[in-house]
Short mmCIF file of C-alpha atoms in Angstrom, two decimals:
data_model
loop_
_atom_site.label_atom_id
_atom_site.label_comp_id
_atom_site.label_asym_id
_atom_site.label_seq_id
_atom_site.Cartn_x
_atom_site.Cartn_y
_atom_site.Cartn_z
CA MET A 966 59.65 98.29 178.57
CA SER A 967 63.18 99.88 177.82
CA GLN A 968 64.52 96.65 176.77
CA GLN A 969 61.70 95.99 174.28
CA PRO A 970 63.45 97.64 171.34
CA ASP A 971 66.79 95.66 172.22
CA ILE A 972 64.38 92.17 171.97
CA VAL A 973 62.90 93.21 168.80
CA PHE A 974 66.41 94.04 167.18
CA GLN A 975 67.53 90.68 168.22
CA GLN A 976 64.86 88.66 166.81
CA TRP A 977 65.39 90.50 163.51
CA HIS A 978 69.15 89.42 163.78
CA ASP A 979 68.03 85.95 164.69
CA ASN A 980 65.69 85.79 161.73
CA GLN A 981 68.50 87.17 159.24
CA ALA A 982 70.56 84.12 160.81
CA VAL A 983 68.14 81.49 159.77
CA ALA A 984 67.33 83.34 156.31
CA GLU A 985 71.14 82.94 155.66
CA GLN A 986 70.88 78.96 156.49
CA MET A 987 68.23 78.90 154.35
CA ILE A 988 69.82 80.07 151.03
CA PRO A 989 72.13 77.33 150.30
CA LEU A 990 69.44 74.89 151.37
CA ILE A 991 67.11 76.57 148.58
CA GLY A 992 69.78 76.40 146.07
CA SER A 993 70.67 72.97 146.54
CA LEU A 994 67.03 71.92 145.90
CA TYR A 995 66.81 73.70 142.68
CA ARG A 996 70.46 72.73 141.42
CA ARG A 997 69.98 68.95 142.42
CA ASN A 998 66.39 68.35 142.49
CA ASN A 999 65.01 70.95 140.24
CA VAL A 1000 62.58 72.15 143.02
CA VAL A 1001 61.82 75.74 142.84
CA THR A 1002 60.76 76.97 146.18
CA THR A 1003 58.26 79.75 146.37
CA MET A 1004 56.50 81.93 149.21
CA PHE A 1005 53.01 82.34 147.97
CA GLY A 1006 53.97 82.36 144.27
CA ARG A 1007 56.89 84.57 144.96
CA SER A 1008 60.39 82.72 144.10
CA LEU A 1009 63.01 82.12 146.94
CA PHE A 1010 65.53 80.77 144.71
CA ASN A 1011 68.45 83.46 144.35
CA ARG A 1012 66.87 85.82 146.78
CA SER A 1013 68.57 88.17 149.08
CA VAL A 1014 68.45 87.51 152.79
CA ILE A 1015 66.27 90.83 153.28
CA ARG A 1016 63.88 89.92 150.34
CA ILE A 1017 63.24 86.15 152.12
CA LEU A 1018 62.47 88.16 154.89
CA LYS A 1019 60.07 90.90 153.27
CA ASP A 1020 58.52 87.96 151.36
CA HIS A 1021 57.75 86.42 154.69
CA ARG A 1022 56.26 89.48 155.88
CA PHE A 1023 54.09 89.56 152.90
CA VAL A 1024 52.07 86.46 154.39
CA ARG A 1025 50.53 88.70 156.91
CA LYS A 1026 48.75 90.64 154.39
CA ILE A 1027 47.37 87.37 152.42
CA GLU A 1028 46.46 85.28 155.39
CA GLY A 1029 46.24 87.63 158.52
CA THR A 1030 48.63 85.56 160.41
CA GLU A 1031 52.43 86.22 160.76
CA LEU A 1032 54.76 83.63 159.16
CA SER A 1033 58.56 83.75 160.03
CA VAL A 1034 61.56 81.93 158.87
CA GLN A 1035 61.69 80.18 162.05
CA ASP A 1036 58.33 78.41 160.84
CA THR A 1037 59.78 77.53 157.66
CA PHE A 1038 63.10 76.83 158.06
CA PRO A 1039 62.43 73.26 159.40
CA LEU A 1040 60.30 72.90 156.35
CA VAL A 1041 63.00 73.26 153.80
CA GLN A 1042 65.31 71.22 155.82
CA ALA A 1043 62.88 68.59 155.61
CA MET A 1044 62.62 68.86 151.80
CA THR A 1045 66.36 68.36 151.63
CA GLN A 1046 66.16 64.96 153.01
CA LEU A 1047 63.08 63.60 151.05
CA ASN A 1048 64.90 63.09 147.77
CA LEU A 1049 62.39 65.33 145.87
CA GLY A 1050 61.67 65.08 142.21
CA PRO A 1051 61.04 68.12 139.95
CA ALA A 1052 58.28 70.52 141.23
CA HIS A 1053 57.31 73.74 142.33
CA VAL A 1054 56.85 73.85 146.08
CA ASP A 1055 55.12 76.89 147.85
CA VAL A 1056 56.78 77.02 151.38
CA GLY A 1057 54.57 80.00 152.71
CA LYS A 1058 51.25 77.99 151.91
CA LEU A 1059 52.85 75.00 153.62
CA GLY A 1060 54.09 77.05 156.48
CA VAL A 1061 50.96 78.40 157.28
CA ALA A 1062 49.45 74.85 157.24
CA PHE A 1063 52.00 73.61 159.38
CA LYS A 1064 51.49 76.52 162.03
CA LYS A 1065 47.83 76.36 161.92
CA GLN A 1066 48.00 72.35 162.81
CA GLY A 1067 50.23 73.54 166.09
CA GLY A 1068 53.78 72.51 164.41
CA GLY A 1069 55.14 69.20 165.03
CA ASP A 1070 57.11 66.65 163.12
CA ALA A 1071 58.24 68.91 160.15
CA LEU A 1072 59.67 65.68 158.50
CA ALA A 1073 56.49 63.71 158.61
CA PHE A 1074 54.49 66.59 157.76
CA MET A 1075 56.48 67.30 154.46
CA ARG A 1076 56.67 63.84 153.59
CA GLU A 1077 52.71 63.84 153.57
CA GLN A 1078 51.93 67.12 151.79
CA LEU A 1079 54.85 66.35 148.93
CA ALA A 1080 54.24 62.55 148.63
CA GLU A 1081 53.64 62.50 144.92
CA ILE A 1082 57.34 63.67 144.59
CA VAL A 1083 59.10 62.05 147.77
CA ASP A 1084 61.92 59.77 146.51
CA CYS A 1085 61.28 60.80 142.77
CA HIS A 1086 64.92 62.27 142.17
CA ASP A 1087 66.74 60.41 139.62
CA PRO A 1088 70.35 61.78 139.67
CA ASP A 1089 71.16 59.71 136.27
CA ALA A 1090 68.00 60.48 134.45
CA GLY A 1091 68.90 64.05 133.44
CA ASN A 1092 66.64 66.85 133.12
CA GLY A 1093 65.65 66.28 129.47
CA GLU A 1094 66.91 67.95 126.07
CA PRO A 1095 67.85 71.59 126.52
CA LYS A 1096 66.03 74.02 124.13
CA ASP A 1097 68.13 76.57 122.10
CA VAL A 1098 66.65 80.25 122.08
CA VAL A 1099 67.78 82.71 119.88
CA LEU A 1100 66.55 86.51 120.57
CA TYR A 1101 65.98 88.23 117.29
CA GLY A 1102 66.55 91.82 118.16
CA PHE A 1103 67.95 93.22 121.49
CA GLY A 1104 65.88 96.18 122.55
CA ARG A 1105 63.99 96.61 125.80
CA ILE A 1106 62.08 93.27 125.73
CA GLY A 1107 64.94 91.47 124.35
CA ARG A 1108 67.39 92.42 126.97
CA ILE A 1109 64.96 91.60 129.96
CA LEU A 1110 64.30 88.45 128.27
CA ALA A 1111 68.01 87.88 128.44
CA ARG A 1112 68.30 88.69 131.98
CA VAL A 1113 65.51 86.24 132.98
CA LEU A 1114 66.83 83.47 130.93
CA ILE A 1115 70.15 83.69 132.37
CA GLU A 1116 68.73 84.11 135.86
CA LYS A 1117 66.92 80.79 135.11
CA ALA A 1118 69.91 78.78 133.57
CA GLY A 1119 70.27 75.53 135.04
CA GLY A 1120 68.22 73.37 137.52
CA GLY A 1121 65.34 71.92 135.35
CA ASN A 1122 64.37 75.21 133.30
CA LEU A 1123 66.12 73.60 129.94
CA LEU A 1124 65.89 76.76 128.33
CA ARG A 1125 69.76 77.91 126.85
CA LEU A 1126 69.84 81.56 125.55
CA LYS A 1127 72.64 80.72 122.62
CA ALA A 1128 72.86 83.78 120.34
CA ILE A 1129 71.43 87.08 120.04
CA VAL A 1130 70.59 88.71 116.30
CA VAL A 1131 71.28 92.37 115.75
CA ARG A 1132 72.27 94.74 112.93
CA GLY A 1133 75.79 96.24 112.87
CA ARG A 1134 78.74 97.28 110.85
CA GLY A 1135 81.77 98.97 111.31
CA ASP A 1136 83.79 98.41 114.81
CA ILE A 1137 82.53 95.19 116.09
CA ALA A 1138 84.58 95.52 119.27
CA LYS A 1139 82.87 98.73 120.26
CA ASP A 1140 79.31 97.70 119.03
CA LEU A 1141 79.59 94.32 121.50
CA GLU A 1142 80.72 96.82 124.57
CA LYS A 1143 77.60 98.92 124.00
CA ARG A 1144 75.39 95.88 123.85
CA ALA A 1145 77.18 94.47 126.80
CA SER A 1146 76.49 97.61 128.55
CA LEU A 1147 72.93 98.12 127.74
CA LEU A 1148 72.47 94.43 129.32
CA ARG A 1149 74.68 95.44 132.16
CA ARG A 1150 73.13 98.83 133.29
CA ASP A 1151 69.41 99.62 133.04
CA SER A 1152 67.92 103.16 133.96
CA VAL A 1153 64.55 101.37 134.97
CA HIS A 1154 65.46 98.03 136.17
CA GLY A 1155 68.74 98.46 137.65
CA PRO A 1156 72.21 96.91 137.21
CA PHE A 1157 72.23 93.17 135.71
CA ASP A 1158 72.61 90.65 138.98
CA GLY A 1159 76.13 89.04 137.96
CA THR A 1160 78.82 89.74 135.52
CA ILE A 1161 79.54 90.29 131.67
CA SER A 1162 82.48 89.98 129.80
CA VAL A 1163 83.11 90.57 126.09
CA CYS A 1164 85.05 88.40 123.64
CA PRO A 1165 85.45 90.52 120.31
CA GLU A 1166 87.42 87.82 118.37
CA THR A 1167 84.32 85.22 118.78
CA ARG A 1168 81.80 88.03 118.96
CA THR A 1169 80.11 86.48 122.27
CA LEU A 1170 78.97 88.07 125.45
CA THR A 1171 79.43 85.80 128.72
CA ALA A 1172 76.85 86.53 131.19
CA ASN A 1173 77.00 84.46 134.35
CA GLY A 1174 78.75 81.67 132.71
CA ASN A 1175 76.47 81.57 129.72
CA VAL A 1176 78.34 81.81 126.51
CA ILE A 1177 75.81 84.11 123.96
CA GLN A 1178 76.80 84.28 120.20
CA VAL A 1179 76.19 87.79 118.83
CA ILE A 1180 75.09 87.41 115.17
CA TYR A 1181 75.11 90.55 113.09
CA ALA A 1182 72.62 90.21 110.11
CA ASP A 1183 70.18 92.51 108.12
CA SER A 1184 67.65 89.79 107.57
CA PRO A 1185 66.68 86.25 108.67
CA SER A 1186 67.83 84.88 105.63
CA ASP A 1187 71.53 85.91 106.22
CA VAL A 1188 71.92 83.43 108.88
CA ASP A 1189 72.69 79.82 109.37
CA TYR A 1190 72.47 79.12 113.12
CA THR A 1191 73.97 75.56 112.39
CA ASP A 1192 77.33 77.64 111.58
CA TYR A 1193 77.30 78.55 115.41
CA GLY A 1194 76.17 74.94 116.91
CA ILE A 1195 72.65 75.80 117.39
CA ASN A 1196 69.93 73.55 116.52
CA ASN A 1197 66.34 73.04 116.66
CA ALA A 1198 65.97 76.64 118.01
CA VAL A 1199 63.16 78.92 118.94
CA VAL A 1200 63.75 82.42 117.53
CA VAL A 1201 62.12 85.01 119.86
CA ASP A 1202 61.50 87.87 117.48
CA ASN A 1203 61.37 91.15 119.41
CA THR A 1204 61.66 93.41 116.41
CA GLY A 1205 57.89 93.65 115.79
CA ILE A 1206 58.73 93.86 112.09
CA TRP A 1207 56.77 91.09 111.12
CA ARG A 1208 53.55 90.08 112.66
CA ASP A 1209 51.93 87.25 110.14
CA GLU A 1210 52.93 84.16 109.25
CA ALA A 1211 54.37 85.04 105.79
CA GLY A 1212 56.78 87.30 107.61
CA LEU A 1213 57.71 85.23 110.47
CA GLY A 1214 58.02 82.30 108.41
CA GLN A 1215 61.41 83.52 106.97
CA HIS A 1216 62.80 82.64 110.45
CA LEU A 1217 61.65 78.90 109.89
CA GLU A 1218 63.58 78.92 106.66
CA CYS A 1219 66.93 79.30 108.54
CA LYS A 1220 68.92 76.23 109.32
CA GLY A 1221 68.63 75.33 112.92
CA VAL A 1222 65.31 76.89 113.77
CA SER A 1223 62.06 74.89 114.67
CA LYS A 1224 60.06 77.59 115.88
CA ALA A 1225 59.23 81.30 116.10
CA LEU A 1226 57.69 83.29 118.73
CA LEU A 1227 56.39 86.78 118.43
CA THR A 1228 56.64 89.30 121.60
CA ALA A 1229 53.72 91.39 119.83
CA PRO A 1230 50.17 90.82 118.61
CA GLY A 1231 50.18 88.42 115.72
CA LYS A 1232 47.79 89.10 112.85
CA GLY A 1233 45.97 86.69 110.56
CA ASP A 1234 45.12 83.34 111.86
CA LEU A 1235 48.49 83.27 114.15
CA LYS A 1236 47.53 81.73 117.71
CA ASN A 1237 47.64 84.92 120.37
CA ILE A 1238 48.62 83.06 123.72
CA VAL A 1239 48.16 84.37 127.16
CA TYR A 1240 49.85 82.14 129.26
CA GLY A 1241 47.69 80.85 131.93
CA ILE A 1242 44.75 81.00 129.90
CA ASN A 1243 45.13 79.49 126.39
CA HIS A 1244 48.81 78.02 126.67
CA GLY A 1245 46.86 74.69 126.40
CA ASP A 1246 45.85 75.42 122.56
CA ILE A 1247 49.91 75.18 121.68
CA THR A 1248 50.33 71.98 119.77
CA GLN A 1249 53.35 70.31 118.80
CA ASP A 1250 52.39 71.28 115.06
CA ASP A 1251 52.55 74.97 115.69
CA ARG A 1252 55.59 76.57 114.55
CA ILE A 1253 54.94 80.38 114.77
CA ILE A 1254 52.93 81.78 118.20
CA SER A 1255 52.27 85.01 119.16
CA ALA A 1256 52.67 85.97 122.89
CA ALA A 1257 50.09 88.91 122.20
CA SER A 1258 50.60 92.10 123.64
CA CYS A 1259 51.57 93.31 127.37
CA THR A 1260 48.08 94.88 127.85
CA THR A 1261 46.18 91.85 126.67
CA ASN A 1262 48.19 89.70 129.02
CA ALA A 1263 47.67 91.99 131.70
CA ILE A 1264 43.86 92.28 131.37
CA VAL A 1265 42.78 88.73 129.93
CA PRO A 1266 43.50 86.89 133.48
CA VAL A 1267 41.38 89.18 135.42
CA LEU A 1268 38.43 89.19 132.84
CA LYS A 1269 38.74 85.69 132.64
CA VAL A 1270 38.23 85.20 136.44
CA MET A 1271 35.54 87.97 136.53
CA ASN A 1272 33.52 86.44 133.55
CA ASP A 1273 33.80 83.15 135.51
CA GLU A 1274 32.10 84.56 138.50
CA TYR A 1275 30.23 87.34 137.48
CA GLY A 1276 29.66 87.09 133.67
CA ILE A 1277 30.50 89.94 131.50
CA GLU A 1278 27.78 91.74 129.43
CA HIS A 1279 29.93 94.36 127.93
CA GLY A 1280 32.71 96.47 129.14
CA HIS A 1281 35.55 99.26 128.18
CA VAL A 1282 39.23 98.76 128.66
CA GLU A 1283 41.12 102.21 129.08
CA THR A 1284 44.90 101.75 129.02
CA VAL A 1285 47.38 104.22 130.92
CA HIS A 1286 50.51 103.18 129.20
CA SER A 1287 53.77 104.25 129.70
CA TYR A 1288 55.75 105.74 126.65
CA THR A 1289 57.57 103.44 124.64
CA ASN A 1290 60.64 103.75 121.87
CA ASP A 1291 57.96 103.85 118.96
CA GLN A 1292 57.17 107.60 120.20
CA ASN A 1293 59.50 110.51 119.56
CA LEU A 1294 61.45 112.23 122.46
CA ILE A 1295 60.56 115.86 120.82
CA ASP A 1296 57.91 116.39 118.05
CA ASN A 1297 58.65 115.20 115.01
CA TYR A 1298 57.05 113.28 111.85
CA HIS A 1299 55.46 109.72 112.77
CA LYS A 1300 53.34 107.73 110.70
CA GLY A 1301 50.81 107.02 113.55
CA ASP A 1302 48.20 109.58 114.72
CA ARG A 1303 49.44 111.93 117.49
CA ARG A 1304 52.51 109.68 118.25
CA GLY A 1305 54.79 112.46 116.50
CA ARG A 1306 54.24 114.45 119.43
CA SER A 1307 57.17 114.65 122.43
CA ALA A 1308 56.43 111.42 124.40
CA PRO A 1309 58.22 113.04 127.49
CA LEU A 1310 55.96 116.12 127.65
CA ASN A 1311 52.56 114.87 126.61
CA MET A 1312 49.64 112.58 127.20
CA VAL A 1313 49.01 110.91 124.17
CA LEU A 1314 45.51 109.72 123.09
CA THR A 1315 46.23 106.87 120.62
CA GLU A 1316 44.63 103.53 119.63
CA THR A 1317 44.93 99.91 121.12
CA GLY A 1318 44.01 96.61 119.88
CA ALA A 1319 44.13 94.98 123.17
CA ALA A 1320 40.44 94.91 123.61
CA LYS A 1321 39.86 93.37 120.51
CA ALA A 1322 42.67 91.04 120.86
CA VAL A 1323 41.03 89.53 123.90
CA SER A 1324 38.76 87.55 121.87
CA LYS A 1325 41.58 85.51 120.43
CA ALA A 1326 42.26 84.37 123.96
CA LEU A 1327 38.85 84.65 125.37
CA PRO A 1328 36.50 83.90 122.40
CA GLU A 1329 33.31 83.94 124.90
CA LEU A 1330 34.16 87.61 125.32
CA GLY A 1331 34.43 88.31 121.58
CA GLY A 1332 32.57 91.63 120.65
CA LYS A 1333 31.82 92.78 124.24
CA LEU A 1334 34.87 95.12 124.68
CA THR A 1335 35.84 98.48 123.41
CA GLY A 1336 39.32 99.82 124.22
CA ASN A 1337 41.54 103.11 123.90
CA ALA A 1338 44.75 104.00 125.01
CA ILE A 1339 46.80 106.89 126.56
CA ARG A 1340 50.35 106.98 126.59
CA VAL A 1341 52.01 108.99 129.47
CA PRO A 1342 55.11 110.57 130.37
CA THR A 1343 56.61 107.63 132.32
CA PRO A 1344 59.10 104.98 131.30
CA ASN A 1345 57.52 102.00 132.31
CA VAL A 1346 54.43 100.24 134.25
CA SER A 1347 51.09 100.96 132.98
CA MET A 1348 47.45 100.63 133.83
CA ALA A 1349 44.58 99.05 132.44
CA ILE A 1350 40.93 100.35 133.88
CA LEU A 1351 38.41 97.56 133.31
CA ASN A 1352 34.89 99.13 133.10
CA LEU A 1353 32.27 96.37 133.20
CA SER A 1354 28.92 95.56 133.06
CA LEU A 1355 28.07 92.42 134.95
CA GLU A 1356 25.44 89.66 134.70
CA ARG A 1357 24.93 89.65 138.48
CA GLU A 1358 25.44 92.01 141.34
CA THR A 1359 28.41 92.32 143.57
CA ASP A 1360 30.10 94.87 145.67
CA ALA A 1361 33.59 96.22 146.24
CA GLU A 1362 34.26 94.02 149.23
CA SER A 1363 33.04 90.65 147.75
CA LEU A 1364 34.84 91.61 144.70
CA ASN A 1365 38.21 92.19 145.92
CA ASP A 1366 38.11 89.20 148.37
CA TYR A 1367 37.32 86.96 145.29
CA LEU A 1368 40.19 88.59 143.23
CA ARG A 1369 42.50 88.21 146.14
CA ARG A 1370 41.38 84.61 146.51
CA MET A 1371 42.41 84.22 142.83
CA SER A 1372 45.72 85.64 143.18
CA ILE A 1373 46.67 83.41 146.12
CA ASP A 1374 45.04 80.04 145.28
CA SER A 1375 44.15 79.53 141.74
CA ALA A 1376 45.43 78.54 138.53
CA PHE A 1377 45.92 82.08 137.75
CA GLN A 1378 48.49 82.85 140.64
CA LYS A 1379 51.39 83.49 138.27
CA GLN A 1380 48.97 85.92 136.22
CA ILE A 1381 46.96 87.79 138.61
CA ASP A 1382 48.62 89.82 141.89
CA PHE A 1383 46.85 91.64 144.14
CA VAL A 1384 47.78 94.79 146.20
CA ASP A 1385 45.86 96.55 149.37
CA SER A 1386 47.54 99.56 150.06
CA PRO A 1387 46.29 103.34 149.78
CA GLU A 1388 50.10 104.30 149.22
CA VAL A 1389 51.28 102.34 146.02
CA VAL A 1390 52.19 104.16 142.70
CA SER A 1391 53.69 103.15 139.32
CA THR A 1392 57.08 102.51 140.34
CA ASP A 1393 56.15 100.11 143.22
CA PHE A 1394 55.50 97.73 140.50
CA VAL A 1395 58.74 97.64 138.26
CA GLY A 1396 60.11 94.31 138.36
CA ASN A 1397 56.73 92.59 139.16
CA ARG A 1398 56.61 89.13 137.58
CA HIS A 1399 52.99 88.79 137.31
CA ALA A 1400 50.88 89.55 133.92
CA GLY A 1401 48.78 92.19 136.17
CA ILE A 1402 48.29 93.43 139.73
CA VAL A 1403 44.62 94.25 140.78
CA ASP A 1404 44.73 97.44 142.70
CA ALA A 1405 42.00 96.64 145.53
CA LYS A 1406 41.61 100.36 147.12
CA ALA A 1407 40.69 101.36 143.76
CA THR A 1408 38.11 98.98 143.01
CA ILE A 1409 34.48 100.53 142.47
CA ALA A 1410 31.57 97.88 142.40
CA GLN A 1411 27.77 98.65 142.58
CA GLY A 1412 24.95 96.47 141.71
CA ARG A 1413 26.13 95.00 138.38
CA HIS A 1414 28.61 97.50 137.55
CA ALA A 1415 32.23 97.32 138.42
CA VAL A 1416 35.42 99.29 137.75
CA VAL A 1417 38.68 97.39 138.41
CA TYR A 1418 42.22 98.81 138.12
CA VAL A 1419 45.07 96.65 137.06
CA TRP A 1420 48.53 97.76 136.92
CA TYR A 1421 51.22 95.89 135.09
CA ASP A 1422 55.09 96.17 134.40
CA ASN A 1423 54.66 96.25 130.66
CA GLU A 1424 58.27 95.07 130.26
CA PHE A 1425 59.34 92.89 132.95
CA GLY A 1426 55.84 91.28 133.69
CA TYR A 1427 55.17 90.73 130.03
CA SER A 1428 58.67 89.35 129.65
CA CYS A 1429 58.10 86.86 132.33
CA GLN A 1430 54.90 85.63 130.41
CA VAL A 1431 56.90 85.06 127.20
CA ILE A 1432 59.19 82.94 129.24
CA ARG A 1433 56.48 80.90 130.59
CA ILE A 1434 55.37 80.28 126.89
CA LEU A 1435 59.23 79.13 126.24
CA GLN A 1436 59.04 76.80 129.03
CA GLN A 1437 55.90 75.03 127.43
CA ILE A 1438 57.16 74.94 124.02
CA SER A 1439 60.45 73.04 125.59
CA ASN A 1440 58.01 70.91 127.56
CA VAL A 1441 58.73 71.83 131.01
CA ALA A 1442 56.00 71.13 133.31
CA PHE A 1443 56.49 71.16 136.80
CA CYS A 1444 53.66 69.94 139.41
CA LYS A 1445 52.63 72.82 141.58
CA LEU A 1446 52.35 71.72 145.53
CA PRO A 1447 50.45 71.99 147.28
CA ARG A 1448 47.66 71.86 144.92
CA HIS A 1449 45.45 75.03 144.52
CA ALA A 1450 41.81 74.70 145.38
#
């Protein structure tokens, strides 16, 4: 018994060594084959040894079985030998299946499981035409989008962050340093993972080898993007100043721009897209698109699967939302009701359009939902409480089991996450890449009434949804293996 701790410690070190061997293989699959490896939806690319081990540990909560890097390493090795074509491959799901069958020949197993992409790598074909991306505005969402775009640069992503557009006058060198510093350090999301340098002469930031032009302009009409070698670009408007077709249409009048994407709810006839739900509505002719709001993105996937399984007669959405830059630090004038009161000192009852906006992505729920919001003194991560009347009965255990399955093995795996812990709090979800996370311990269900609590990182999770729309626009469409049920 006295040697048991030593054995456990040695096993940990052995697993670390295996994870270290996996990292270059995962990187090679991404860079050479455009294969993104995941562990039950969590990307393994560009992750640390500890993160890889934690993601393997996470499988126990989902499948009720241990999965070790010792189980998955042979599968990753096999993948490097199969000349694979572009795809997202869930090594976790394949690892569980391989373990359940008792192991065996890893190469033969992976050849069978990944048959549709085996020997599909063509090094001379290229990855397609890269899509230039411009961030118009460089606030909270703009900087997170920049981080994610830089992280995903390379491989088959095809998105290239070419420029940011900001207002600025006076000392350009000082302004650039401040912009770089805000990208480099973040009080909520931590330090930038990489290096950033500034060149005042060319007015550029270089982040992990990505040269980003900083363009100073007071309005879209001031910019000719072709002057900077930018063509056929998607302009992502993070300012929220314009939300209708007329206002956002100013971007399309600029040389070098083909489309505009709004990171806020669109008004009028603009398509409000929640990726995973209605992204199929995007056509080649759509030149202006809205990514809806962070709250709409968080609740629509959960509402979709709830309505599919149980039917929703009507409901109320209460949003407990972290304060935003729109509010005041201390009491001062604000055009909005109550928002003039100090954000760090008050809970502020305010309106939300998220409930009404649901119908733009899910027309079948039109007129069935009401909504309100409470801004609270936290800087990030919010919660939506879905109080629903259903068409058929359920209970908390059955409902949670269904939502858990939807988060693991459905078309909504990237949108719906699931947690079943009595100890989680809001900061535990900072950096979560899902649109929303179901808190199973808080679920209430009796008869035809259910209350579902959905956490969401209103900055990072939402930004990941925006990136998914950008990938759709750039015609990046990887198959996902193994196929979900």
